[in-house]
Tab-separated table of C-alpha atoms and ligand atoms in Angstrom:
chain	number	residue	atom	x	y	z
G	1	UNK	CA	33.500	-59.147	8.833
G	2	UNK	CA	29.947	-59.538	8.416
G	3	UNK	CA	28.226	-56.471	7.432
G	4	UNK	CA	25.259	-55.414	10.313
G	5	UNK	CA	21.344	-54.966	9.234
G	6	UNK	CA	18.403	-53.319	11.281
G	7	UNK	CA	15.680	-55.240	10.795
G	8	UNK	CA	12.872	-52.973	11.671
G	9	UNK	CA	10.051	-55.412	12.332
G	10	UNK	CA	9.701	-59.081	13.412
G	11	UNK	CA	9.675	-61.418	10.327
G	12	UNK	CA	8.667	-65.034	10.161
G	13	UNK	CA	10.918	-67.343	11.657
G	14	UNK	CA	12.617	-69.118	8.663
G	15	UNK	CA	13.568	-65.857	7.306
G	16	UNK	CA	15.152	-64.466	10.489
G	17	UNK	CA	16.890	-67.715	10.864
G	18	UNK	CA	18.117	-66.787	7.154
G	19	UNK	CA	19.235	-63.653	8.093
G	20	UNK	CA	21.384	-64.257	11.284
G	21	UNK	CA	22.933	-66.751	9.642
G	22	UNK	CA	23.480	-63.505	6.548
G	23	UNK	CA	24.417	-60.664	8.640
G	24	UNK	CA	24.663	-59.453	12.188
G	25	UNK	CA	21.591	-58.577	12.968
G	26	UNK	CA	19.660	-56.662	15.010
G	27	UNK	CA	16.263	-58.244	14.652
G	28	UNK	CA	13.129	-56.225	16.334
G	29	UNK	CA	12.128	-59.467	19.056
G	30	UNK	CA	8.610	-57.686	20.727
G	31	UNK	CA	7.737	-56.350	17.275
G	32	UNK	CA	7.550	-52.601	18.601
G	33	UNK	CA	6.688	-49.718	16.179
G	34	UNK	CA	10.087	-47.703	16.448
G	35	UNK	CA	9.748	-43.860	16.397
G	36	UNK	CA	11.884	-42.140	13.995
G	37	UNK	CA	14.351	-41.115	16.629
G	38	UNK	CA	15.123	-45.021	17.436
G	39	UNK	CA	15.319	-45.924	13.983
G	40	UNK	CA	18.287	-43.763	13.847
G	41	UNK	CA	19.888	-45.075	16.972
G	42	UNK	CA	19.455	-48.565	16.258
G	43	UNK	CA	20.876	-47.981	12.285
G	44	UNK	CA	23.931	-46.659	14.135
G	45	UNK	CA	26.986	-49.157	12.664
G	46	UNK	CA	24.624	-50.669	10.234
G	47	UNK	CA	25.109	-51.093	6.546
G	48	UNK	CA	21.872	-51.670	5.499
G	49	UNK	CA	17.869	-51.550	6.987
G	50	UNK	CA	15.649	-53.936	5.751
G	51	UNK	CA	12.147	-51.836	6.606
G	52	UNK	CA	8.468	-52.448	6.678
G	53	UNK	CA	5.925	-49.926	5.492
G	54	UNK	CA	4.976	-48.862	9.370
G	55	UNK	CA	8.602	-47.234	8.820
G	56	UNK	CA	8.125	-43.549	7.938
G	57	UNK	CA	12.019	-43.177	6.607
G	58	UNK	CA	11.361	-39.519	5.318
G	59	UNK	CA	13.810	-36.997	4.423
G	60	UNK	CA	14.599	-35.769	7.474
G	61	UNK	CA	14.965	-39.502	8.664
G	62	UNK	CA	16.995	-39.979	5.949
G	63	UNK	CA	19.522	-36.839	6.902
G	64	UNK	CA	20.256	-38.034	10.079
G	65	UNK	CA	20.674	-42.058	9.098
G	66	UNK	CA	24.583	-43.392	9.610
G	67	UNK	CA	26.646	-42.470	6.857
G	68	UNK	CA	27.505	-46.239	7.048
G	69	UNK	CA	23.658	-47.299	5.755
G	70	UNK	CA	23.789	-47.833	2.034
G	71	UNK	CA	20.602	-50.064	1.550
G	72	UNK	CA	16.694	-49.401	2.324
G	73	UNK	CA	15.587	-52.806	1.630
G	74	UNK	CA	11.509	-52.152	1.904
G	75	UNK	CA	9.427	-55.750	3.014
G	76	UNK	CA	6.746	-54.543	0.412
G	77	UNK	CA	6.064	-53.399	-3.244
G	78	UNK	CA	4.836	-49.889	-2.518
G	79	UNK	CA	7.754	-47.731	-1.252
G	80	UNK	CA	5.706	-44.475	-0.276
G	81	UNK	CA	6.837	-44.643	3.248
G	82	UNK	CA	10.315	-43.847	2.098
G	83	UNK	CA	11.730	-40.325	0.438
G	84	UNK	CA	13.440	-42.328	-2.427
G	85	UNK	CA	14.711	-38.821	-4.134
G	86	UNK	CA	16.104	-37.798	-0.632
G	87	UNK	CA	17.824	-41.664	-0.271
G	88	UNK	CA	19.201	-41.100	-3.914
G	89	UNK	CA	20.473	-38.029	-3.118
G	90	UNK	CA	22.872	-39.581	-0.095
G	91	UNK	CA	23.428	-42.622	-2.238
G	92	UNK	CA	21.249	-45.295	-0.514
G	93	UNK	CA	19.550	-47.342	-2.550
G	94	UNK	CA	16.471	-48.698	-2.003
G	95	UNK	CA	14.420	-51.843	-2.685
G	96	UNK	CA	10.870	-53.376	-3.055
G	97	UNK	CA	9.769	-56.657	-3.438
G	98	UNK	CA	7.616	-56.579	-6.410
G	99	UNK	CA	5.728	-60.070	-8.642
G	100	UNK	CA	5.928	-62.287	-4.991
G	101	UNK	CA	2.772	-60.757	-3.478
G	102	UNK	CA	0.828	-60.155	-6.810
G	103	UNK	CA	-1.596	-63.039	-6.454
G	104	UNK	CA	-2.064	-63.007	-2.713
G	105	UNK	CA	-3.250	-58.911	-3.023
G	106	UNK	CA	-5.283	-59.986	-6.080
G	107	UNK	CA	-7.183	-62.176	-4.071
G	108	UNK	CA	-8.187	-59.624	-1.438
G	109	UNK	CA	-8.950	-57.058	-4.192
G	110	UNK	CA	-11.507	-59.783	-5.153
G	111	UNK	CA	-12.636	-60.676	-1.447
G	112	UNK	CA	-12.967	-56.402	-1.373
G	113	UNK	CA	-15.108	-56.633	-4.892
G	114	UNK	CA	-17.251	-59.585	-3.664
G	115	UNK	CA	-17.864	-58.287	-0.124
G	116	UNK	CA	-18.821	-54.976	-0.989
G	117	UNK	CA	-21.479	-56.416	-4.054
G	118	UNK	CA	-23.077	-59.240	-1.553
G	119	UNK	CA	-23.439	-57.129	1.388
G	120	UNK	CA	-20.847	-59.319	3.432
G	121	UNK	CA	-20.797	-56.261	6.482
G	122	UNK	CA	-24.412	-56.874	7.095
G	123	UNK	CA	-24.864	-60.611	6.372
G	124	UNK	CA	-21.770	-61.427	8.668
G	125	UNK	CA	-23.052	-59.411	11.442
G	126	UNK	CA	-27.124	-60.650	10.414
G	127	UNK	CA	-25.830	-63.895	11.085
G	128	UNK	CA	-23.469	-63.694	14.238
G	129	UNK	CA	-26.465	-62.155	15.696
G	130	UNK	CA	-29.015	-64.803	14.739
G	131	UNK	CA	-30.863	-62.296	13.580
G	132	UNK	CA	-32.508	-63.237	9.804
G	133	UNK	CA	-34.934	-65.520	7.657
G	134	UNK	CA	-34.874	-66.519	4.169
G	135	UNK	CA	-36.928	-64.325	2.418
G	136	UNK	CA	-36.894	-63.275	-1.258
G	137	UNK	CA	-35.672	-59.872	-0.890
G	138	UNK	CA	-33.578	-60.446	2.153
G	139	UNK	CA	-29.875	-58.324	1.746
G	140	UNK	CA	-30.677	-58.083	-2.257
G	141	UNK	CA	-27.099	-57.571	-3.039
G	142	UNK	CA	-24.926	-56.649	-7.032
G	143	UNK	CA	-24.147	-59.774	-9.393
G	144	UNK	CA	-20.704	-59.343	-10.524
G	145	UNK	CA	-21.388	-60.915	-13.699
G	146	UNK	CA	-22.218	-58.718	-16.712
G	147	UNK	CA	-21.202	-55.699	-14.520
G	148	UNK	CA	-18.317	-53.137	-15.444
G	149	UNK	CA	-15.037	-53.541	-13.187
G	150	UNK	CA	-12.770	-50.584	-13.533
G	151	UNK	CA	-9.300	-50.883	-12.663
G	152	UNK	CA	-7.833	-47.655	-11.780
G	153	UNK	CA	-3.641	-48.916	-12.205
G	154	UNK	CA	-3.094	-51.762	-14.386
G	155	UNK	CA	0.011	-52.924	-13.278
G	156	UNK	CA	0.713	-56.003	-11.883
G	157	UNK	CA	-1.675	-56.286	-9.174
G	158	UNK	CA	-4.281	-54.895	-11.675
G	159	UNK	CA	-3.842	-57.281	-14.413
G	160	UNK	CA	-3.739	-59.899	-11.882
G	161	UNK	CA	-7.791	-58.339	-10.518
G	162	UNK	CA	-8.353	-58.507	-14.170
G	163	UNK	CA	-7.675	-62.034	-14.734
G	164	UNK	CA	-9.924	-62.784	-11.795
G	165	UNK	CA	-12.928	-60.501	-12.541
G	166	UNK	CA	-12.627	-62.093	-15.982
G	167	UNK	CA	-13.550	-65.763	-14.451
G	168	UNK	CA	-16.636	-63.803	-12.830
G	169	UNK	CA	-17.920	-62.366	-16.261
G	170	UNK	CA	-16.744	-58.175	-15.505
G	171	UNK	CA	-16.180	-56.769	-18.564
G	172	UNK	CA	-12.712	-54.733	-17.403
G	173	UNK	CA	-11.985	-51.475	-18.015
G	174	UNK	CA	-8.657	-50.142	-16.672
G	175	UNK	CA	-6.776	-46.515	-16.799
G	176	UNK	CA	-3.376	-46.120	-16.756
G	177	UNK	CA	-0.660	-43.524	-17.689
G	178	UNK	CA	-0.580	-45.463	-20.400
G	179	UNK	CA	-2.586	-47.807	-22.603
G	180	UNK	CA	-0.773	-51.199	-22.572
G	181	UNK	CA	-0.082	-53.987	-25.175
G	182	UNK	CA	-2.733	-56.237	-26.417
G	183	UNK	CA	-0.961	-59.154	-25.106
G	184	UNK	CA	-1.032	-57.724	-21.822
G	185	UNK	CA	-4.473	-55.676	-21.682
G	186	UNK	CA	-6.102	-59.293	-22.997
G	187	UNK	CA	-9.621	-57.578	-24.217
G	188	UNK	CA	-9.683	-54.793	-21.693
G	189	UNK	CA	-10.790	-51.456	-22.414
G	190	UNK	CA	-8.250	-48.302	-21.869
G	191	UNK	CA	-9.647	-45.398	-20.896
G	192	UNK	CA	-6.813	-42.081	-21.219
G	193	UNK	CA	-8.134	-40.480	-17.643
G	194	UNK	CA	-10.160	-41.003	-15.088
G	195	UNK	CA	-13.398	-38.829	-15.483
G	196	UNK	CA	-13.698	-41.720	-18.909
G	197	UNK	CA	-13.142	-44.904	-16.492
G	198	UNK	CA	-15.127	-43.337	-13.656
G	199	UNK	CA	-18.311	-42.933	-15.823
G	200	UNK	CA	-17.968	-46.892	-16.659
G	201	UNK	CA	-17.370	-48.022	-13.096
G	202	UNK	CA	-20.285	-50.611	-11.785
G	203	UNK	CA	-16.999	-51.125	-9.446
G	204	UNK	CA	-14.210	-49.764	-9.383
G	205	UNK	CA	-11.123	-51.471	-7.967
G	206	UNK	CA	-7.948	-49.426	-7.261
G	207	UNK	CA	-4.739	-50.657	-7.802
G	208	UNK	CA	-2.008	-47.810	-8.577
G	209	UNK	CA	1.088	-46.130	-6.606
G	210	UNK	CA	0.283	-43.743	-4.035
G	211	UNK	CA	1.900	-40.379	-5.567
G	212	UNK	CA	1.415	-36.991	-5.559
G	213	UNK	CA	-0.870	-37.747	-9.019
G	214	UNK	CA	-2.862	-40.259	-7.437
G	215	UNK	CA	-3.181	-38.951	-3.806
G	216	UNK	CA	-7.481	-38.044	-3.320
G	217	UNK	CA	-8.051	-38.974	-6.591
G	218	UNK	CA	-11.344	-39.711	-5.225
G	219	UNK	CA	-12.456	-36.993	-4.198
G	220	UNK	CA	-15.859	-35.303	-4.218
G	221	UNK	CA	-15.567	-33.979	-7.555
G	222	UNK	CA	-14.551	-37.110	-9.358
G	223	UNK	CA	-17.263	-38.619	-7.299
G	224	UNK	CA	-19.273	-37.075	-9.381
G	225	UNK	CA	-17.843	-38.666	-12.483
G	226	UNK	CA	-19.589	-42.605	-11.281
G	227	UNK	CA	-22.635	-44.100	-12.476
G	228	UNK	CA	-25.343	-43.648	-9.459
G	229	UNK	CA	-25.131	-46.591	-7.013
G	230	UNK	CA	-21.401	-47.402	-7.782
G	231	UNK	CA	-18.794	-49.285	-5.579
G	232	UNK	CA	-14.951	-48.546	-4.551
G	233	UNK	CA	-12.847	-51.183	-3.471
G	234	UNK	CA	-9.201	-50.126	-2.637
G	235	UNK	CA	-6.807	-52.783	-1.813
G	236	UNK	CA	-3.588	-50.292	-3.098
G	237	UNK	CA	-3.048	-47.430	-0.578
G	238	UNK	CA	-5.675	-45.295	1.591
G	239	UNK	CA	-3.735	-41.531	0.770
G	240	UNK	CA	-6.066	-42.276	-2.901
G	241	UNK	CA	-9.416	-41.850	-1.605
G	242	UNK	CA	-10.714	-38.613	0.336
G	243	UNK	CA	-12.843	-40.283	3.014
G	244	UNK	CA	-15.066	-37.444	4.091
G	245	UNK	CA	-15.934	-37.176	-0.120
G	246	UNK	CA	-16.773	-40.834	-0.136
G	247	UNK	CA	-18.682	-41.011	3.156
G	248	UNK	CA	-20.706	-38.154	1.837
G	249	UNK	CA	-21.189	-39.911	-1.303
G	250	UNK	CA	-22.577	-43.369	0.486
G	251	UNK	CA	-25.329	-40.635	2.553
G	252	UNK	CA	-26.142	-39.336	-0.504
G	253	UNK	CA	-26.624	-43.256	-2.083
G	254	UNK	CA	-24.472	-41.625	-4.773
G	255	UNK	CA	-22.082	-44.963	-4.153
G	256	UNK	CA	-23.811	-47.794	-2.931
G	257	UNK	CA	-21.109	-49.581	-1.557
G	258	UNK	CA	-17.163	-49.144	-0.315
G	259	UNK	CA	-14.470	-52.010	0.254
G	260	UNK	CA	-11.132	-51.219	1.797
G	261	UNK	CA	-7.601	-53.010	2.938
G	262	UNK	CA	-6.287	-49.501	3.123
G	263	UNK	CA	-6.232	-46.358	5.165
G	264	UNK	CA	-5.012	-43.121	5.423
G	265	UNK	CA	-2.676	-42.559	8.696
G	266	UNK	CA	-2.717	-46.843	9.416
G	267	UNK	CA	-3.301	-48.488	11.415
G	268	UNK	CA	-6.004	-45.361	12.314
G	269	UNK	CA	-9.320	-46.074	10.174
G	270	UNK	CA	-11.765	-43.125	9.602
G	271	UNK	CA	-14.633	-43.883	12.441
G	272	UNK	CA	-17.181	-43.385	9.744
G	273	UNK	CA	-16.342	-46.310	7.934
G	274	UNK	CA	-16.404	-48.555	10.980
G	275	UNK	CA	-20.442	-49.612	11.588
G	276	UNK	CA	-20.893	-48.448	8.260
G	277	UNK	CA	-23.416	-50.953	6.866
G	278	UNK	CA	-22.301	-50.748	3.364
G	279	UNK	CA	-18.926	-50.459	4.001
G	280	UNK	CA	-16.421	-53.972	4.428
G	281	UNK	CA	-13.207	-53.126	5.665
G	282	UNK	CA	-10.162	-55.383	6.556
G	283	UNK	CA	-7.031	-54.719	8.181
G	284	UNK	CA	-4.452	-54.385	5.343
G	285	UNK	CA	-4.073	-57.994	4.900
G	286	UNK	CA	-3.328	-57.443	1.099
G	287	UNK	CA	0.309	-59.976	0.911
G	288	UNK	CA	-0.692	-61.686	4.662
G	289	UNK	CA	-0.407	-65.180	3.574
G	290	UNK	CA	2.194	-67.483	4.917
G	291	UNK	CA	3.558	-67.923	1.133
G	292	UNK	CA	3.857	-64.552	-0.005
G	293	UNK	CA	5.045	-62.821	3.353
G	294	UNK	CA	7.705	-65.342	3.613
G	295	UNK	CA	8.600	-64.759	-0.391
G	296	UNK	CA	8.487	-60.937	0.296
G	297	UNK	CA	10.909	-61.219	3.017
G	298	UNK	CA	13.360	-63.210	0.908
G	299	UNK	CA	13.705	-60.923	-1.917
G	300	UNK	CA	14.052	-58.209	0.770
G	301	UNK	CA	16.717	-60.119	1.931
G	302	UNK	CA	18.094	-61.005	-1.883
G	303	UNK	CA	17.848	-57.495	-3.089
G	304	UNK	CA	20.005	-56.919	0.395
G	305	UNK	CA	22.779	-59.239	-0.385
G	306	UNK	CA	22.298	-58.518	-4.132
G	307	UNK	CA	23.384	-55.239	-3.509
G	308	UNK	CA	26.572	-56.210	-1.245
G	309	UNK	CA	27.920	-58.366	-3.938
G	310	UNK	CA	27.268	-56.146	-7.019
G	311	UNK	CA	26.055	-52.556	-5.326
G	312	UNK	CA	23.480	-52.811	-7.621
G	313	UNK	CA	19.851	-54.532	-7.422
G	314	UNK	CA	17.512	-55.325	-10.015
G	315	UNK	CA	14.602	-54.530	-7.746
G	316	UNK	CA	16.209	-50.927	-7.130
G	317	UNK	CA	13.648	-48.089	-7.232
G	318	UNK	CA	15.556	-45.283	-7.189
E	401	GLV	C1	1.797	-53.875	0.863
E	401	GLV	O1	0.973	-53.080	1.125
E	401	GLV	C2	2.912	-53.643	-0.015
E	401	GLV	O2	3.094	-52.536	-0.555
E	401	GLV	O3	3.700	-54.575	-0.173
């Protein structure tokens, strides 16, 4: 018998047609949010969900799920949306999809880093509206070159920023729990918390977990900690930054500029950030290219049948 999945959202085409010809399927056709409460229903029977991070699959979510579910296959690397102690706990496992979107969220953390410096908010809308000249000091914008990137997480994702600031001349600065290998830091400068990095950040680009650690660890105290006229890019997960703080911060020209993929309460975005002139925001677009959303769904499906074949997964994360 072939075991039955809830897939929560719609996928691309050539990995639904992988799936149905996998598992029974229920695949989500219109692409509708579900609510908690039909997230349950429709796992009724199901062996496994294969989720998106719109899913909040919380503890109480997690009580009420079919016995029967025994995989939480998340389409993404960051698993915050999920209770991964409480899914433990009633022996699901779950999944990410880690390495296959590296390079694709890389490249937005640089679009975030380059936007932000050159001003791209106003010169986009300057020149939709017809609305400049040359002149010598028109929207003066930040070289990267020569300038200090911090990298707040140097994972994956953040050695992968590194690598790219490096081809722009940044010297790199990262913190991390801890201070990695010379192989792997490759000349960058470890910093052992965040009140050291902060005071080095030209720009900083964040790039950790969203945990209880990390949650407003911008805030208006470590605001404090930044050179005057610093950036924030955040391409990782809003629940890091404290947006009122970092508003605040712009008024007072504290931070000069603020680039984000990210949001607290998605897909809501803080209405001061919208006309903000200094601020370039983007609509989580992080892993959306063709390549790496269609990888990310196939090691979401892997880890799935991984786990059916062996009950275990390599790319379990809890
Ligand atoms: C995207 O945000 C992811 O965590 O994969």
């Amino acid at each position: 018998m072939k075991k039955k999945i809830l897939v929560t959202r719609k996928l691309l085409k050539s990995n639904e047609e992988r799936i149905l010809k996998l598992w029974n399927a229920h695949l989500n056709l219109n692409d509708e949010v579900y609510s908690s409460k039909k997230l349950i229903e429709l796992s009724e029977d199901c062996d496994g969900i294969l989720s998106s991070i719109v899913d909040k699959i919380d503890a109480e979510v997690i009580k009420k799920l079919p016995g029967k579910v025994k995989i939480i296959s998340n389409f993404a690397v960051g698993f915050g949306n999920i209770d991964v102690n409480a899914a433990k706990e009633k022996n699901i496992m779950v999944t990410n999809t880690p390495d296959v979107l590296t390079d694709a969220t890389a490249e937005i953390a640089m679009l975030l880093i380059l936007a932000t410096a050159r001003r791209a908010t106003q010169g986009i809308k300057r020149a939709r509206e017809k609305n400049w000249k040359w002149s010598a000091d028109f929207l003066i914008g930040r070289q990267l070159s020569d300038s200090r990137l911090g990298i707040l997480g140097m994972g994956r994702i953040g050695r992968a920023v590194a690598k790219r600031a490096r081809a722009f001349g940044m010297e790199i600065h990262y913190h991390n729990r801890k201070k990695l290998n010379s192989d792997l830091e490759l000349g960058a400068i470890y910093h052992p918390n965040v009140k050291s990095l902060f005071s080095v950040s030209d720009i900083l680009s964040i790039n950790c977990p969203a945990t209880d650690e990390t949650k407003n660890i911008i805030n208006s105290e470590t605001l404090k900690y930044f050179p005057k006229g610093a950036m924030i890019t955040n391409s990782a997960r809003g629940d890091m930054i404290d947006d009122d703080a970092i508003l605040q911060a712009l008024k007072d020209k504290k931070i000069y500029g603020v680039g984000l993929d990210v949001y607290k309460g998605e897909p809501d975005i803080h209405s001061g950030y919208l006309n903000h002139p200094e601020v370039f925001i983007l609509p989580h677009l992080g892993s959306s290219t063709e390549k790496t959303r269609t990888d990310m769904a196939d090691l979401a499906i892997d880890n799935i049948e991984e786990f059916f074949s062996t009950q275990k997964c390599k790319n379990s994360v809890n």
